[in-house]
CSV table of C-alpha atoms and ligand atoms in Angstrom, one decimal:
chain,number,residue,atom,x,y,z
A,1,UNK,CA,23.7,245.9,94.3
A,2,UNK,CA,24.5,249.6,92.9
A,3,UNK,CA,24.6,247.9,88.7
A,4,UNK,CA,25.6,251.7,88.1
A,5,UNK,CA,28.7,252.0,90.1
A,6,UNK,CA,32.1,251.7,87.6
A,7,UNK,CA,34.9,249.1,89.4
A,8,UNK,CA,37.8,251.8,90.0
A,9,UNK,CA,41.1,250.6,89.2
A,10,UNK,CA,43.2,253.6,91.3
A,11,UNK,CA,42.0,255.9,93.0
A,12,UNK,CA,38.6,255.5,95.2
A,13,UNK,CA,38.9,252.0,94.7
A,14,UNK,CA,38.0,250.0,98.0
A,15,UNK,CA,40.5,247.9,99.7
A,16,UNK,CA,39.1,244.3,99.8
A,17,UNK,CA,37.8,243.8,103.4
A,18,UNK,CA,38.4,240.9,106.4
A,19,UNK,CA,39.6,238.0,104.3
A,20,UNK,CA,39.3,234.8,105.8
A,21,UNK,CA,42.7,233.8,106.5
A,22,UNK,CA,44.1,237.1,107.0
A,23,UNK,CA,42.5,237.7,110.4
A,24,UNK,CA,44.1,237.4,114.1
A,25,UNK,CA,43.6,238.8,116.9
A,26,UNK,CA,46.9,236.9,118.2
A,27,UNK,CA,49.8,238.7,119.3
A,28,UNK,CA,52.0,237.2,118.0
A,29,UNK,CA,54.8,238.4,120.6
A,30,UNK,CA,57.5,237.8,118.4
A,31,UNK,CA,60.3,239.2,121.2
A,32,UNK,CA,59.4,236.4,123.4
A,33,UNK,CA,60.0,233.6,120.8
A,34,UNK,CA,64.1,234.0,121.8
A,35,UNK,CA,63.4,232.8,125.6
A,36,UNK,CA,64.6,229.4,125.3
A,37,UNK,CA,62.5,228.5,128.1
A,38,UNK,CA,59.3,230.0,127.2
A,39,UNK,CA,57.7,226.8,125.4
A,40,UNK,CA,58.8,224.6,128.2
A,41,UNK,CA,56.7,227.1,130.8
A,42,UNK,CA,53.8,227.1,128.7
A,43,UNK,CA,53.7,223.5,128.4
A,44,UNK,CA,53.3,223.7,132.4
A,45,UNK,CA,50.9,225.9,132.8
A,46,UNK,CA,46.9,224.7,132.3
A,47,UNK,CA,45.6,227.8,131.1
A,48,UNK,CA,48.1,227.6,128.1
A,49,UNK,CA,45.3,226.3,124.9
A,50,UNK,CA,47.2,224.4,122.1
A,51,UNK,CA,46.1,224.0,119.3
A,52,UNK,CA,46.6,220.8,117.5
A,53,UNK,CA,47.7,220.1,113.4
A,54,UNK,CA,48.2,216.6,111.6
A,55,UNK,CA,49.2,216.7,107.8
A,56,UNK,CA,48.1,220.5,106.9
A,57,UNK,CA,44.7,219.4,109.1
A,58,UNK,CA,43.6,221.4,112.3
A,59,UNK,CA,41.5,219.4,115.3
A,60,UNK,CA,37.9,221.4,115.9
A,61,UNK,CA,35.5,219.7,118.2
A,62,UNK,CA,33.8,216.3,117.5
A,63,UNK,CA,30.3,217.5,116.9
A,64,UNK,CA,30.1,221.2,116.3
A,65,UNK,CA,30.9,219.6,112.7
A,66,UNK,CA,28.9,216.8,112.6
A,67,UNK,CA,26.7,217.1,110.4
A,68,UNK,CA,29.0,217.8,107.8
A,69,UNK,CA,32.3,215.7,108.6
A,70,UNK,CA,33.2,215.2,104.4
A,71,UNK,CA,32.4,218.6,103.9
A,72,UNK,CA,35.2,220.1,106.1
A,73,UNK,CA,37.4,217.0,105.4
A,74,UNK,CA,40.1,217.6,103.6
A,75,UNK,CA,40.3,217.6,100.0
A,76,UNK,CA,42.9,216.5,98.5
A,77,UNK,CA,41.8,215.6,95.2
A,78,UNK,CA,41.6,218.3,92.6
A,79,UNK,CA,38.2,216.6,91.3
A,80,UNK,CA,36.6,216.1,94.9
A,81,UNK,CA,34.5,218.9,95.8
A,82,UNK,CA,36.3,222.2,96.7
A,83,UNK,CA,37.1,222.1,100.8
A,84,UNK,CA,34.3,224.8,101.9
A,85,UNK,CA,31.7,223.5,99.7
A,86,UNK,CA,29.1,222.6,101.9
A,87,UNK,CA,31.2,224.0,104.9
A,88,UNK,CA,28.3,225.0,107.6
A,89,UNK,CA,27.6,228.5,107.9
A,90,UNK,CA,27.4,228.7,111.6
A,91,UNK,CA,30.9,229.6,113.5
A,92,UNK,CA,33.1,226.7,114.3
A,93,UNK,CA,36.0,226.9,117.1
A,94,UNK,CA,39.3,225.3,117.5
A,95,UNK,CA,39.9,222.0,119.6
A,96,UNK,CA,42.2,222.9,122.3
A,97,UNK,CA,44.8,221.0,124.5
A,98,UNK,CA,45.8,222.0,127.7
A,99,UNK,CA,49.7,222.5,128.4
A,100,UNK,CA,50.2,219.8,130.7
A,101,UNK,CA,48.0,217.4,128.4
A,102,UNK,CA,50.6,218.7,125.1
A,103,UNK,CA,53.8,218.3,127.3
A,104,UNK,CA,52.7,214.5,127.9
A,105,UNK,CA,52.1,213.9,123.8
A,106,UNK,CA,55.2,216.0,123.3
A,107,UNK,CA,57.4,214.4,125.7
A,108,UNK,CA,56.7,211.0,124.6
A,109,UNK,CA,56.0,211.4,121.0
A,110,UNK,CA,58.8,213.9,119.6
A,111,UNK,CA,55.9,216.2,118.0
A,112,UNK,CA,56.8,219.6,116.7
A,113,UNK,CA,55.8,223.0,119.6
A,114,UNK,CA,55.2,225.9,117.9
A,115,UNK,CA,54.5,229.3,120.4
A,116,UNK,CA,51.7,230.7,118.5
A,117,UNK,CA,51.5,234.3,120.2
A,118,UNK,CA,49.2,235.7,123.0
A,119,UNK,CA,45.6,237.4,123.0
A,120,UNK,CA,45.9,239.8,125.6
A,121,UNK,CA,42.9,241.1,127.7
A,122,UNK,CA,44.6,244.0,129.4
A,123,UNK,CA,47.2,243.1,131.7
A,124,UNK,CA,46.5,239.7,131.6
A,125,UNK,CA,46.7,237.2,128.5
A,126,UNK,CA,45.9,233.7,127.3
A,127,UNK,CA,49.2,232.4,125.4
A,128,UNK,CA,48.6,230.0,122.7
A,129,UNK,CA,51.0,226.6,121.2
A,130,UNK,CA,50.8,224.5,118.1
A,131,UNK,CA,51.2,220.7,118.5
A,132,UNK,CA,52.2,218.9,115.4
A,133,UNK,CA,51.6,215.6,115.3
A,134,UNK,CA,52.8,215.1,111.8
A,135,UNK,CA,56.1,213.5,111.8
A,136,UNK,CA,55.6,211.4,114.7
A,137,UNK,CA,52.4,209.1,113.7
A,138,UNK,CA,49.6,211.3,113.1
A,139,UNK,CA,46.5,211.4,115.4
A,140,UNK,CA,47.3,208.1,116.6
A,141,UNK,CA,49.5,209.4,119.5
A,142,UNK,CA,46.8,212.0,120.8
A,143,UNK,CA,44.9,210.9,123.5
A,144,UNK,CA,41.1,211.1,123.3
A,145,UNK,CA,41.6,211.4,119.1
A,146,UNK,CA,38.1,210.2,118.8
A,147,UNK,CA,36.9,213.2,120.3
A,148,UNK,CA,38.1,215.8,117.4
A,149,UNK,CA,37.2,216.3,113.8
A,150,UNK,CA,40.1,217.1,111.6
A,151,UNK,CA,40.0,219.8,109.6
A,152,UNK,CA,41.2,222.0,105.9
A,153,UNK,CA,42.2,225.1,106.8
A,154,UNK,CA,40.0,226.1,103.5
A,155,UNK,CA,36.6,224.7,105.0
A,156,UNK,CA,37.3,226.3,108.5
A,157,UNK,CA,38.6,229.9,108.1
A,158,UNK,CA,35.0,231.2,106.6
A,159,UNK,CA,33.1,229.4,109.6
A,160,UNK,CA,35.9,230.4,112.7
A,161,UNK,CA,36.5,233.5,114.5
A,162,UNK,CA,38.8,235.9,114.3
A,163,UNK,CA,40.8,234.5,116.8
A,164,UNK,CA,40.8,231.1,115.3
A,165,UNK,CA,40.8,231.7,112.1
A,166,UNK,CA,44.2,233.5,112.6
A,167,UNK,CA,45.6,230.4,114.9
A,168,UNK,CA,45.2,227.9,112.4
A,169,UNK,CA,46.7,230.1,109.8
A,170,UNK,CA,49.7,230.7,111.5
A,171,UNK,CA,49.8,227.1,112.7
A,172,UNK,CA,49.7,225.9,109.5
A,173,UNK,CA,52.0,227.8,107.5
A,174,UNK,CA,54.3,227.1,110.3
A,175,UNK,CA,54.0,223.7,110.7
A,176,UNK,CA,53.8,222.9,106.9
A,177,UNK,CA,57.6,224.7,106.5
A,178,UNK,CA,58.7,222.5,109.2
A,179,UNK,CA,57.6,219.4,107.3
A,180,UNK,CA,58.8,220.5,104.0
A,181,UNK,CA,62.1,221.2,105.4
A,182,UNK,CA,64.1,219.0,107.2
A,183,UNK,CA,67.6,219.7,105.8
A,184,UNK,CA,69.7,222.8,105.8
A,185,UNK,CA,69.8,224.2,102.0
A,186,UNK,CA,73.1,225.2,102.1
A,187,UNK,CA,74.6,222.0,103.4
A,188,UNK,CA,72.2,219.5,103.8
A,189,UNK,CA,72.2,218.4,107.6
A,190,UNK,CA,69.3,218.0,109.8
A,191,UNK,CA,68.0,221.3,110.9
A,192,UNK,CA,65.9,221.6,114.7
A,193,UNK,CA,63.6,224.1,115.4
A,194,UNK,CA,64.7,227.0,117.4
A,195,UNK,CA,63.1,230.6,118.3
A,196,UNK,CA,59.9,228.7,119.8
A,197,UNK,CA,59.4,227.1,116.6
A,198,UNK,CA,59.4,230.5,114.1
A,199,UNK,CA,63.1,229.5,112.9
A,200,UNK,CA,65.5,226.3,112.1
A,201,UNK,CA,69.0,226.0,113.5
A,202,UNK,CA,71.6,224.0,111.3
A,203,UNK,CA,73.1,221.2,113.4
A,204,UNK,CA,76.4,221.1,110.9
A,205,UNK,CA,79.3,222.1,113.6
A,206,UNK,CA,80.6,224.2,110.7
A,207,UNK,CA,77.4,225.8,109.9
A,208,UNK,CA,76.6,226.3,113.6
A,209,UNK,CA,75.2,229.7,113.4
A,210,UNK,CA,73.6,229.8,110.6
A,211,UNK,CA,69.5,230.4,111.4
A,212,UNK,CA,67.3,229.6,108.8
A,213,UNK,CA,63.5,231.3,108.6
A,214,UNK,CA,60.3,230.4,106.3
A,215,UNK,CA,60.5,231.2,102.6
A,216,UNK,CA,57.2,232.6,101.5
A,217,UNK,CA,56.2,232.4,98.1
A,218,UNK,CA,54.5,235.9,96.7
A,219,UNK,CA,51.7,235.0,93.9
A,220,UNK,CA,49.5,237.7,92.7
A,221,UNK,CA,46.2,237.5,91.5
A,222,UNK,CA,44.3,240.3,89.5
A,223,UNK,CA,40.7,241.3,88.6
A,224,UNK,CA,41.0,242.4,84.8
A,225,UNK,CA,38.1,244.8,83.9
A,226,UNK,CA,37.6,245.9,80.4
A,227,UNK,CA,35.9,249.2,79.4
A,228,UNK,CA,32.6,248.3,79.6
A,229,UNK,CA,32.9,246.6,83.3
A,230,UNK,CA,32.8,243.4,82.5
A,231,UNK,CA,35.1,240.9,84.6
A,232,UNK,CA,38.0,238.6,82.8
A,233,UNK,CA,37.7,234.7,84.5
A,234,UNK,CA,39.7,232.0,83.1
A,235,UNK,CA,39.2,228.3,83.7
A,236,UNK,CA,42.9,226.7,84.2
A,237,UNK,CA,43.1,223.3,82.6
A,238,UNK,CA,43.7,221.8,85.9
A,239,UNK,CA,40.5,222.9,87.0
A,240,UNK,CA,37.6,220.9,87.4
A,241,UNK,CA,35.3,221.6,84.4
A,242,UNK,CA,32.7,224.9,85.3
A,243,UNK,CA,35.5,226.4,87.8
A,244,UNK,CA,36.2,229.7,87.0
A,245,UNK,CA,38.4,232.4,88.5
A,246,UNK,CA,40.9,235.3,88.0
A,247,UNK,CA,44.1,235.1,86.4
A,248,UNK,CA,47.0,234.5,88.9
A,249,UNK,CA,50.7,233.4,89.0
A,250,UNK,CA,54.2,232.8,90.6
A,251,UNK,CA,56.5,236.4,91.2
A,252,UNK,CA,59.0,235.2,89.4
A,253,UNK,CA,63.1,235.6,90.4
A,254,UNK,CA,64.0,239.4,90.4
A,255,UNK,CA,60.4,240.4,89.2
A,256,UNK,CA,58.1,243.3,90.3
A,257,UNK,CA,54.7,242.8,91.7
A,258,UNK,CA,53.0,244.9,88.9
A,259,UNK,CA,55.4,243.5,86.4
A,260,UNK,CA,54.2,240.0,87.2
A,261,UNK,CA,50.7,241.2,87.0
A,262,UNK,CA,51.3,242.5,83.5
A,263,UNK,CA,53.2,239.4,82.2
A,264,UNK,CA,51.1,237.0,84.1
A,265,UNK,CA,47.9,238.4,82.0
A,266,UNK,CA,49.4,238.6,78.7
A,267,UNK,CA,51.1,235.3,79.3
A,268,UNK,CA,47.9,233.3,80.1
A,269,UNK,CA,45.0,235.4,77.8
A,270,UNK,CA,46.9,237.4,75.9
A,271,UNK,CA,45.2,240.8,77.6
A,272,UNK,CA,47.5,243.8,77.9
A,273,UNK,CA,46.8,246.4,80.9
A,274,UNK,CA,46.4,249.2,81.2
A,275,UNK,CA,46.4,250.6,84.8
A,276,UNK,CA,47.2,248.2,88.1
A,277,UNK,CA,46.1,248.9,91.4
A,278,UNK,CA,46.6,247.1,95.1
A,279,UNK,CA,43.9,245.9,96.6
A,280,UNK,CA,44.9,243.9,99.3
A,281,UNK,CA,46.9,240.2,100.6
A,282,UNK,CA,46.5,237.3,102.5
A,283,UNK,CA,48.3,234.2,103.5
A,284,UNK,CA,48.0,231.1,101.1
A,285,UNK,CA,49.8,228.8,103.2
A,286,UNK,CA,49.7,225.6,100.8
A,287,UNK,CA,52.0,225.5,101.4
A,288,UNK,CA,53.8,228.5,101.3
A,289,UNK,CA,52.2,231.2,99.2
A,290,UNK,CA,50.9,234.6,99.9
A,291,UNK,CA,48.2,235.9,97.6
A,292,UNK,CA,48.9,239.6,96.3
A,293,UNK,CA,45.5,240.8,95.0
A,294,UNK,CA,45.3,243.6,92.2
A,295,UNK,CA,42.7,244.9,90.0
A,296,UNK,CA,43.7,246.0,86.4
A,297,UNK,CA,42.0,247.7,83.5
A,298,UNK,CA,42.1,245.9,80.2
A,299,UNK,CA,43.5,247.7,77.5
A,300,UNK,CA,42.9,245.2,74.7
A,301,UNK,CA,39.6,242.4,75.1
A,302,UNK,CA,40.8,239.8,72.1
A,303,UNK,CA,41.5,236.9,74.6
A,304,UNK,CA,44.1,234.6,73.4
A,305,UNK,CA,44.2,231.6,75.9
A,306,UNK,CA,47.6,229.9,76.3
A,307,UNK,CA,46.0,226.5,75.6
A,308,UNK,CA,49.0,225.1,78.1
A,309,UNK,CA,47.6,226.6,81.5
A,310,UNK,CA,44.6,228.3,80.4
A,311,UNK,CA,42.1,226.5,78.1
A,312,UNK,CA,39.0,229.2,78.5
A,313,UNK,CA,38.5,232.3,79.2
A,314,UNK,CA,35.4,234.5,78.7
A,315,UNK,CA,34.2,238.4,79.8
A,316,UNK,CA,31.5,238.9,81.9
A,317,UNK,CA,29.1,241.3,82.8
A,318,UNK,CA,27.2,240.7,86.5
A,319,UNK,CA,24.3,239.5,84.7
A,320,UNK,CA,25.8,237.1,83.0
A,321,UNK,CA,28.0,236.1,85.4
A,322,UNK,CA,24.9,235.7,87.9
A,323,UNK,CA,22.9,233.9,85.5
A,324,UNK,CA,26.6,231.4,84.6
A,325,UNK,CA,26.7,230.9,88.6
A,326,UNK,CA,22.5,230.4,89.2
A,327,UNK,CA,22.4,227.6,86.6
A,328,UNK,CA,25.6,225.6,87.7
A,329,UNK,CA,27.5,226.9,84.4
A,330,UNK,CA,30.4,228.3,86.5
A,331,UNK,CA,31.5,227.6,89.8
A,332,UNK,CA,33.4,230.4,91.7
A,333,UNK,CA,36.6,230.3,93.8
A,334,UNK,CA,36.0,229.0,97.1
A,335,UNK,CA,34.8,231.2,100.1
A,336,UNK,CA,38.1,231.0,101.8
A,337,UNK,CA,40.1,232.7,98.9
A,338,UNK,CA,40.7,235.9,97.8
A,339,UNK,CA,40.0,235.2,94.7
A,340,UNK,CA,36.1,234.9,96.1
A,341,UNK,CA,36.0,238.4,97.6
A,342,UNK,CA,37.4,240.3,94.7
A,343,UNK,CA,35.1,238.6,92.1
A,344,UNK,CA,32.2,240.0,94.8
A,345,UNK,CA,33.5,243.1,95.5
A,346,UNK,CA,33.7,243.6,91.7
A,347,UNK,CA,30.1,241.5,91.4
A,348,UNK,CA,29.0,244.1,94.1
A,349,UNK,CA,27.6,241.6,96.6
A,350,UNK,CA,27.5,237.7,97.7
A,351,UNK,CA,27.9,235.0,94.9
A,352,UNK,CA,25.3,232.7,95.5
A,353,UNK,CA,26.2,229.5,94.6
A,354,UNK,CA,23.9,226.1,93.9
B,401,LIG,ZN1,73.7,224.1,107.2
């Protein structure tokens, strides 16, 4: 670690690198997604690999996870152990369905198809589905259930490839948007999915063309550096007790990105900044949020904690903030966010956690 290097806020200042869910190597082929037949196809043909989601969950292979089945559960419960935890540190793939095998689930069951893209190997290609099993009884209607682990998208990303860390992502955020929205917003009848599962139709007769596509919600999140380098983290009363991160926050209506990133900061530790710089993004999808990372330079340190949201907040230097982590004082974000890598770039290498 280069202790001697200053954390640039403009200028020079490195753009955060692969984050875990902002990887693919899926094209996602998006002028195919209006050939109505296209799913139907792919459901015939056995080299078509589908990838298979239950209640925000992915299916990996019985086994591979094994050894650490609670770990890679999913955690629901704010007080349970973050998701990636104890998530193994060795790569972990997808469970994959074959076409024909989804079309029989599909066909019988009702469950959501969602045509996830391609990854194309010159002229040829393997093309790639999401099966959600959701809406329509959960695992229950899979055949051969007891073969597959189910999985948080948290606990996988930092342990999957490229390739299937960026299917899950995008099966995910999909699939969660068709859960969450099963009426049209602007008249309130039942919507179907249409443009192989990227958009919703309206069924209202009167309201017949009117397509409706994923809201995302934009959050951003910002490393706040004082003069001396030291790093601003915050615990959030909603927290468990030693977590500690870096202040982030809802885009509100009609609001700038840096605007939010000024407000947010004097809102929840009374810090005003000075300059804000990009860093980088990456998908957030639960269950609909995408991170916006920025680094800022403090222009005040008097922290003034809301007391509502925030009930701590502290400076650190990387010593101390080695020495907090080392003796179990503070826990970090979780591997999978960006929260993670920003602290480390700033931290200038790997947290290592207890
Ligand atoms: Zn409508």
């Amino acid at each position: 670690m280069d202790m001697g290097s200053r954390y640039g806020v403009r200028g020079g200042a490195a753009p955060l690198g692969d984050l875990p869910l902002a990887r693919t190597k899926i094209d996602y082929d998006v002028a195919a997604r209006a050939d109505g037949g296209l799913i139907d196809r792919l459901l015939d043909d056995p080299a078509t690999r589908v990838v298979l989601v239950d209640r925000g969950l992915v299916a990996v292979p019985r086994g591979l996870s094994s050894s650490t089945p609670a770990a890679l559960a999913c955690a629901e419960d704010p007080a349970a152990p973050r998701p990636d935890a104890a998530a193994p540190m060795h790569e972990v793939g997808l469970s994959f369905m074959s076409g024909p095998s989804a079309r029989s689930v599909a066909e019988v069951s009702g469950a959501l198809v969602v045509y996830l893209g391609i990854e194309r190997f010159g002229d040829t290609g393997v093309s790639y589905l999401a099966l959600d099993v959701t809406r329509v009884g959960g695992a229950s209607v899979l055949p051969d259930q007891a073969s597959c682990d189910w999985v948080e998208l948290r606990s996988l990303a930092p342990c999957a490839s490229v390739r299937d860390a960026g299917l899950a992502t995008s099966a995910i955020a999909v699939c969660a948007w068709h859960d969450r929205q099963r009426f049209c917003p602007y008249c309130g009848f039942p919507v179907r999915p249409t443009l192989s599962g990227w958009a919703q139709a309206c069924t209202n007769p009167e309201d017949a063309d009117r397509l409706l596509f994923p809201r995302i919600e934009p959050a951003v999140i910002t490393a706040i550096v004082d003069d001396r380098d030291r790093l601003l983290l915050q615990h959030n009363c909603a927290w468990r007790p030693s977590f500690y991160s870096v202040s982030a926050g809802f885009v509100e209506a009609g609001e700038s990105l840096e605007r939010a990133v000024r407000r947010e900061a004097l809102e929840e530790v009374g810090i005003e900044l000075d300059e804000v710089g990009y860093l980088g993004s990456q998908p957030w999808p639960f269950p609909a949020s995408i991170m916006l990372g920025f680094r800022a330079r403090a222009r005040t340190t008097d922290i003034h904690v809301d007391g509502d949201e925030v009930e701590a907040a502290r400076w650190f230097t990387r010593e101390e903030l080695g020495r907090a982590i080392a003796c179990g004082e503070v826990e970090p974000a979780g591997r999978a966010s960006i929260a993670r890598h920003m602290i480390e770039q700033w931290y200038g290498g790997p947290l290592e956690c207890l």
